[in-house]
PDB file of C-alpha atoms in Angstrom:
ATOM      1  CA  SER A   1      88.323 -41.064 -33.116  1.00 72.00           C
ATOM      2  CA  ASN A   2      86.116 -37.890 -32.533  1.00 85.00           C
ATOM      3  CA  LEU A   3      85.270 -35.635 -34.012  1.00 88.00           C
ATOM      4  CA  PRO A   4      85.602 -31.396 -33.523  1.00 94.00           C
ATOM      5  CA  ASP A   5      81.819 -29.695 -33.372  1.00 94.00           C
ATOM      6  CA  ILE A   6      82.842 -27.156 -36.492  1.00 95.00           C
ATOM      7  CA  LEU A   7      84.369 -29.734 -38.288  1.00 94.00           C
ATOM      8  CA  ALA A   8      81.831 -32.270 -38.274  1.00 93.00           C
ATOM      9  CA  ALA A   9      79.529 -28.897 -39.026  1.00 93.00           C
ATOM     10  CA  VAL A  10      81.743 -27.877 -42.030  1.00 92.00           C
ATOM     11  CA  GLY A  11      81.555 -31.220 -42.788  1.00 90.00           C
ATOM     12  CA  ARG A  12      78.136 -31.758 -43.252  1.00 91.00           C
ATOM     13  CA  VAL A  13      77.744 -28.844 -45.026  1.00 91.00           C
ATOM     14  CA  GLN A  14      80.413 -29.513 -47.083  1.00 88.00           C
ATOM     15  CA  LEU A  15      79.266 -33.507 -48.001  1.00 91.00           C
ATOM     16  CA  LYS A  16      76.155 -31.063 -49.646  1.00 92.00           C
ATOM     17  CA  ARG A  17      78.145 -29.751 -52.178  1.00 92.00           C
ATOM     18  CA  ALA A  18      79.929 -33.234 -53.445  1.00 92.00           C
ATOM     19  CA  PHE A  19      78.528 -34.505 -56.287  1.00 92.00           C
ATOM     20  CA  GLU A  20      79.358 -30.397 -57.315  1.00 94.00           C
ATOM     21  CA  PHE A  21      82.952 -30.770 -56.722  1.00 93.00           C
ATOM     22  CA  ASP A  22      82.992 -34.135 -58.686  1.00 93.00           C
ATOM     23  CA  ARG A  23      81.484 -33.592 -61.523  1.00 94.00           C
ATOM     24  CA  LYS A  24      83.984 -30.753 -61.543  1.00 96.00           C
ATOM     25  CA  ARG A  25      87.039 -31.970 -61.036  1.00 95.00           C
ATOM     26  CA  LYS A  26      86.637 -34.797 -63.526  1.00 95.00           C
ATOM     27  CA  ALA A  27      85.363 -31.563 -66.050  1.00 96.00           C
ATOM     28  CA  HIS A  28      89.644 -30.957 -65.122  1.00 97.00           C
ATOM     29  CA  VAL A  29      90.685 -34.033 -65.866  1.00 96.00           C
ATOM     30  CA  ALA A  30      88.727 -34.795 -68.733  1.00 96.00           C
ATOM     31  CA  LYS A  31      90.264 -31.751 -69.971  1.00 97.00           C
ATOM     32  CA  TYR A  32      93.870 -32.658 -68.954  1.00 98.00           C
ATOM     33  CA  ASN A  33      93.474 -36.181 -70.535  1.00 97.00           C
ATOM     34  CA  GLU A  34      92.469 -35.116 -73.939  1.00 97.00           C
ATOM     35  CA  ALA A  35      95.392 -32.354 -74.212  1.00 98.00           C
ATOM     36  CA  PHE A  36      98.188 -34.878 -72.628  1.00 98.00           C
ATOM     37  CA  SER A  37      96.681 -38.111 -74.686  1.00 96.00           C
ATOM     38  CA  LYS A  38      98.063 -36.196 -77.659  1.00 95.00           C
ATOM     39  CA  LEU A  39     101.484 -35.828 -75.840  1.00 97.00           C
ATOM     40  CA  ASP A  40     104.261 -38.611 -75.960  1.00 97.00           C
ATOM     41  CA  PHE A  41     106.597 -37.651 -72.817  1.00 98.00           C
ATOM     42  CA  ILE A  42     103.323 -38.436 -70.959  1.00 98.00           C
ATOM     43  CA  LYS A  43     101.475 -41.262 -69.350  1.00 96.00           C
ATOM     44  CA  ILE A  44      98.172 -40.244 -68.691  1.00 94.00           C
ATOM     45  CA  PRO A  45      96.700 -41.663 -65.157  1.00 91.00           C
ATOM     46  CA  PRO A  46      93.973 -44.468 -65.022  1.00 87.00           C
ATOM     47  CA  THR A  47      90.145 -43.533 -64.775  1.00 83.00           C
ATOM     48  CA  SER A  48      87.609 -45.708 -63.495  1.00 85.00           C
ATOM     49  CA  GLU A  49      83.865 -45.306 -61.994  1.00 84.00           C
ATOM     50  CA  GLY A  50      84.108 -43.820 -58.859  1.00 83.00           C
ATOM     51  CA  ASN A  51      87.476 -42.200 -58.927  1.00 87.00           C
ATOM     52  CA  SER A  52      87.639 -39.119 -56.801  1.00 86.00           C
ATOM     53  CA  CYS A  53      89.378 -37.584 -58.971  1.00 90.00           C
ATOM     54  CA  HIS A  54      90.746 -36.105 -55.475  1.00 91.00           C
ATOM     55  CA  LEU A  55      94.830 -36.008 -57.637  1.00 95.00           C
ATOM     56  CA  TYR A  56      95.604 -35.375 -60.922  1.00 96.00           C
ATOM     57  CA  LEU A  57      98.841 -37.961 -60.862  1.00 95.00           C
ATOM     58  CA  MET A  58     100.353 -37.576 -64.265  1.00 96.00           C
ATOM     59  CA  ARG A  59     102.706 -40.198 -64.940  1.00 96.00           C
ATOM     60  CA  LEU A  60     106.419 -38.368 -67.068  1.00 98.00           C
ATOM     61  CA  ASN A  61     107.470 -41.246 -70.089  1.00 97.00           C
ATOM     62  CA  LEU A  62     110.780 -40.708 -69.216  1.00 97.00           C
ATOM     63  CA  ALA A  63     112.459 -42.216 -71.911  1.00 97.00           C
ATOM     64  CA  LYS A  64     111.156 -40.156 -74.233  1.00 97.00           C
ATOM     65  CA  LEU A  65     112.199 -36.502 -72.042  1.00 98.00           C
ATOM     66  CA  LYS A  66     116.261 -35.429 -71.089  1.00 98.00           C
ATOM     67  CA  CYS A  67     115.736 -34.833 -67.893  1.00 98.00           C
ATOM     68  CA  ASP A  68     113.447 -36.202 -64.162  1.00 97.00           C
ATOM     69  CA  ARG A  69     110.743 -36.114 -62.975  1.00 97.00           C
ATOM     70  CA  ASN A  70     112.735 -33.130 -60.409  1.00 97.00           C
ATOM     71  CA  THR A  71     113.568 -31.524 -63.350  1.00 98.00           C
ATOM     72  CA  PHE A  72     110.489 -31.484 -65.066  1.00 98.00           C
ATOM     73  CA  ALA A  73     108.789 -29.959 -61.755  1.00 98.00           C
ATOM     74  CA  LYS A  74     110.999 -27.867 -60.259  1.00 98.00           C
ATOM     75  CA  GLU A  75     110.763 -25.933 -63.984  1.00 97.00           C
ATOM     76  CA  LEU A  76     106.535 -26.308 -63.142  1.00 98.00           C
ATOM     77  CA  GLN A  77     106.870 -24.673 -59.971  1.00 98.00           C
ATOM     78  CA  GLU A  78     109.515 -21.430 -61.693  1.00 97.00           C
ATOM     79  CA  SER A  79     106.528 -21.405 -63.785  1.00 97.00           C
ATOM     80  CA  GLY A  80     104.262 -20.942 -60.572  1.00 97.00           C
ATOM     81  CA  LEU A  81     102.347 -24.123 -60.476  1.00 97.00           C
ATOM     82  CA  GLY A  82     101.439 -25.644 -57.216  1.00 96.00           C
ATOM     83  CA  VAL A  83     103.059 -29.537 -58.438  1.00 97.00           C
ATOM     84  CA  SER A  84     103.309 -32.134 -55.485  1.00 95.00           C
ATOM     85  CA  MET A  85     105.372 -35.768 -55.514  1.00 92.00           C
ATOM     86  CA  HIS A  86     102.869 -38.200 -54.033  1.00 85.00           C
ATOM     87  CA  PHE A  87     103.022 -41.973 -52.214  1.00 89.00           C
ATOM     88  CA  ILE A  88     106.828 -41.687 -51.744  1.00 92.00           C
ATOM     89  CA  PRO A  89     108.176 -45.948 -50.552  1.00 95.00           C
ATOM     90  CA  ILE A  90     108.116 -46.126 -47.333  1.00 93.00           C
ATOM     91  CA  PHE A  91     111.525 -47.834 -48.068  1.00 93.00           C
ATOM     92  CA  HIS A  92     113.024 -44.225 -48.649  1.00 94.00           C
ATOM     93  CA  PHE A  93     112.127 -43.353 -44.552  1.00 94.00           C
ATOM     94  CA  THR A  94     114.536 -43.210 -42.604  1.00 95.00           C
ATOM     95  CA  TYR A  95     112.631 -45.156 -40.135  1.00 96.00           C
ATOM     96  CA  TRP A  96     112.034 -48.259 -42.361  1.00 93.00           C
ATOM     97  CA  LYS A  97     115.798 -48.019 -43.944  1.00 92.00           C
ATOM     98  CA  ASN A  98     116.831 -48.843 -39.723  1.00 95.00           C
ATOM     99  CA  LEU A  99     114.707 -50.926 -39.064  1.00 95.00           C
ATOM    100  CA  TYR A 100     115.397 -53.090 -42.841  1.00 94.00           C
ATOM    101  CA  PRO A 101     118.454 -52.618 -44.379  1.00 93.00           C
ATOM    102  CA  ASP A 102     117.562 -54.855 -46.855  1.00 92.00           C
ATOM    103  CA  PHE A 103     114.592 -52.657 -47.791  1.00 89.00           C
ATOM    104  CA  THR A 104     114.876 -51.199 -50.893  1.00 92.00           C
ATOM    105  CA  ALA A 105     114.181 -50.448 -54.374  1.00 93.00           C
ATOM    106  CA  ALA A 106     115.636 -53.251 -55.874  1.00 93.00           C
ATOM    107  CA  ASN A 107     112.907 -55.383 -54.246  1.00 93.00           C
ATOM    108  CA  PHE A 108     110.386 -53.149 -55.355  1.00 93.00           C
ATOM    109  CA  PRO A 109     110.978 -52.005 -58.899  1.00 94.00           C
ATOM    110  CA  ASN A 110     107.306 -50.871 -59.452  1.00 95.00           C
ATOM    111  CA  ALA A 111     106.351 -48.257 -56.680  1.00 95.00           C
ATOM    112  CA  GLU A 112     110.301 -47.157 -57.527  1.00 95.00           C
ATOM    113  CA  GLU A 113     109.538 -46.513 -61.020  1.00 95.00           C
ATOM    114  CA  LYS A 114     105.993 -44.887 -60.186  1.00 95.00           C
ATOM    115  CA  TYR A 115     107.805 -42.402 -57.988  1.00 96.00           C
ATOM    116  CA  LEU A 116     110.187 -41.638 -59.949  1.00 96.00           C
ATOM    117  CA  GLU A 117     107.805 -40.668 -62.414  1.00 97.00           C
ATOM    118  CA  THR A 118     105.080 -39.394 -60.933  1.00 97.00           C
ATOM    119  CA  ILE A 119     104.321 -35.511 -60.611  1.00 97.00           C
ATOM    120  CA  SER A 120     100.599 -34.197 -58.948  1.00 97.00           C
ATOM    121  CA  ILE A 121      99.752 -31.157 -61.157  1.00 98.00           C
ATOM    122  CA  PRO A 122      97.623 -28.468 -59.829  1.00 97.00           C
ATOM    123  CA  LEU A 123      93.942 -30.010 -59.676  1.00 97.00           C
ATOM    124  CA  TRP A 124      90.526 -28.615 -57.147  1.00 96.00           C
ATOM    125  CA  PRO A 125      86.220 -28.626 -58.028  1.00 95.00           C
ATOM    126  CA  ASP A 126      86.707 -24.077 -58.314  1.00 95.00           C
ATOM    127  CA  MET A 127      89.918 -23.566 -60.937  1.00 97.00           C
ATOM    128  CA  THR A 128      88.919 -21.854 -63.947  1.00 97.00           C
ATOM    129  CA  GLU A 129      88.286 -22.700 -67.403  1.00 96.00           C
ATOM    130  CA  GLU A 130      92.017 -20.343 -67.771  1.00 97.00           C
ATOM    131  CA  MET A 131      93.861 -21.649 -65.190  1.00 98.00           C
ATOM    132  CA  THR A 132      93.964 -25.623 -66.350  1.00 98.00           C
ATOM    133  CA  ASP A 133      94.581 -24.102 -69.461  1.00 98.00           C
ATOM    134  CA  TYR A 134      97.848 -22.507 -68.075  1.00 98.00           C
ATOM    135  CA  VAL A 135      98.756 -25.872 -66.332  1.00 98.00           C
ATOM    136  CA  ILE A 136      97.870 -28.266 -69.365  1.00 98.00           C
ATOM    137  CA  GLU A 137     100.632 -24.891 -71.041  1.00 98.00           C
ATOM    138  CA  CYS A 138     103.251 -25.328 -68.575  1.00 98.00           C
ATOM    139  CA  VAL A 139     103.392 -29.142 -69.022  1.00 98.00           C
ATOM    140  CA  LYS A 140     103.359 -28.489 -73.215  1.00 98.00           C
ATOM    141  CA  LYS A 141     106.007 -26.057 -72.576  1.00 98.00           C
ATOM    142  CA  THR A 142     107.787 -27.954 -69.986  1.00 98.00           C
ATOM    143  CA  GLY A 143     107.693 -31.162 -71.833  1.00 97.00           C
ATOM    144  CA  GLU A 144     109.317 -29.758 -75.605  1.00 97.00           C
ATOM    145  CA  LYS A 145     112.362 -28.382 -74.050  1.00 97.00           C
ATOM    146  CA  TYR A 146     113.148 -31.499 -72.570  1.00 98.00           C
ATOM    147  CA  HIS A 147     111.845 -33.354 -74.928  1.00 95.00           C
ATOM    148  CA  GLY A 148     114.128 -35.833 -77.451  1.00 85.00           C
TER     149      GLY A 148
END
């Protein structure tokens, strides 16, 4: 592959800030983990040495909620949060369904379970404390609304 010169120049500048970005993201992750560890409807993501924390993959404990992941995510979006669903299992894609009709969620129950309970919530280095607090507040409020 060949990286265009302008992107290489941007990349060189960004690399100089990589450790700073990592430190800031990890501070936000620590704050999320502290707040969410007290909530029985959230499974905090595992942490390990070397994790770049480029995403915060919040897992819902659906047994404690009266809603599914999509409803929870929609509620967060209506509160103004940019959330995503990552890591869609390949058996959900039309290409794979057509190529391998027997390639289903039943064959990969762990992948399907993780997919159906995971939401990526906002996380970037330059989030302010107020932004992080707002995300936590929205998650708590939504969880309390559907807790049961």
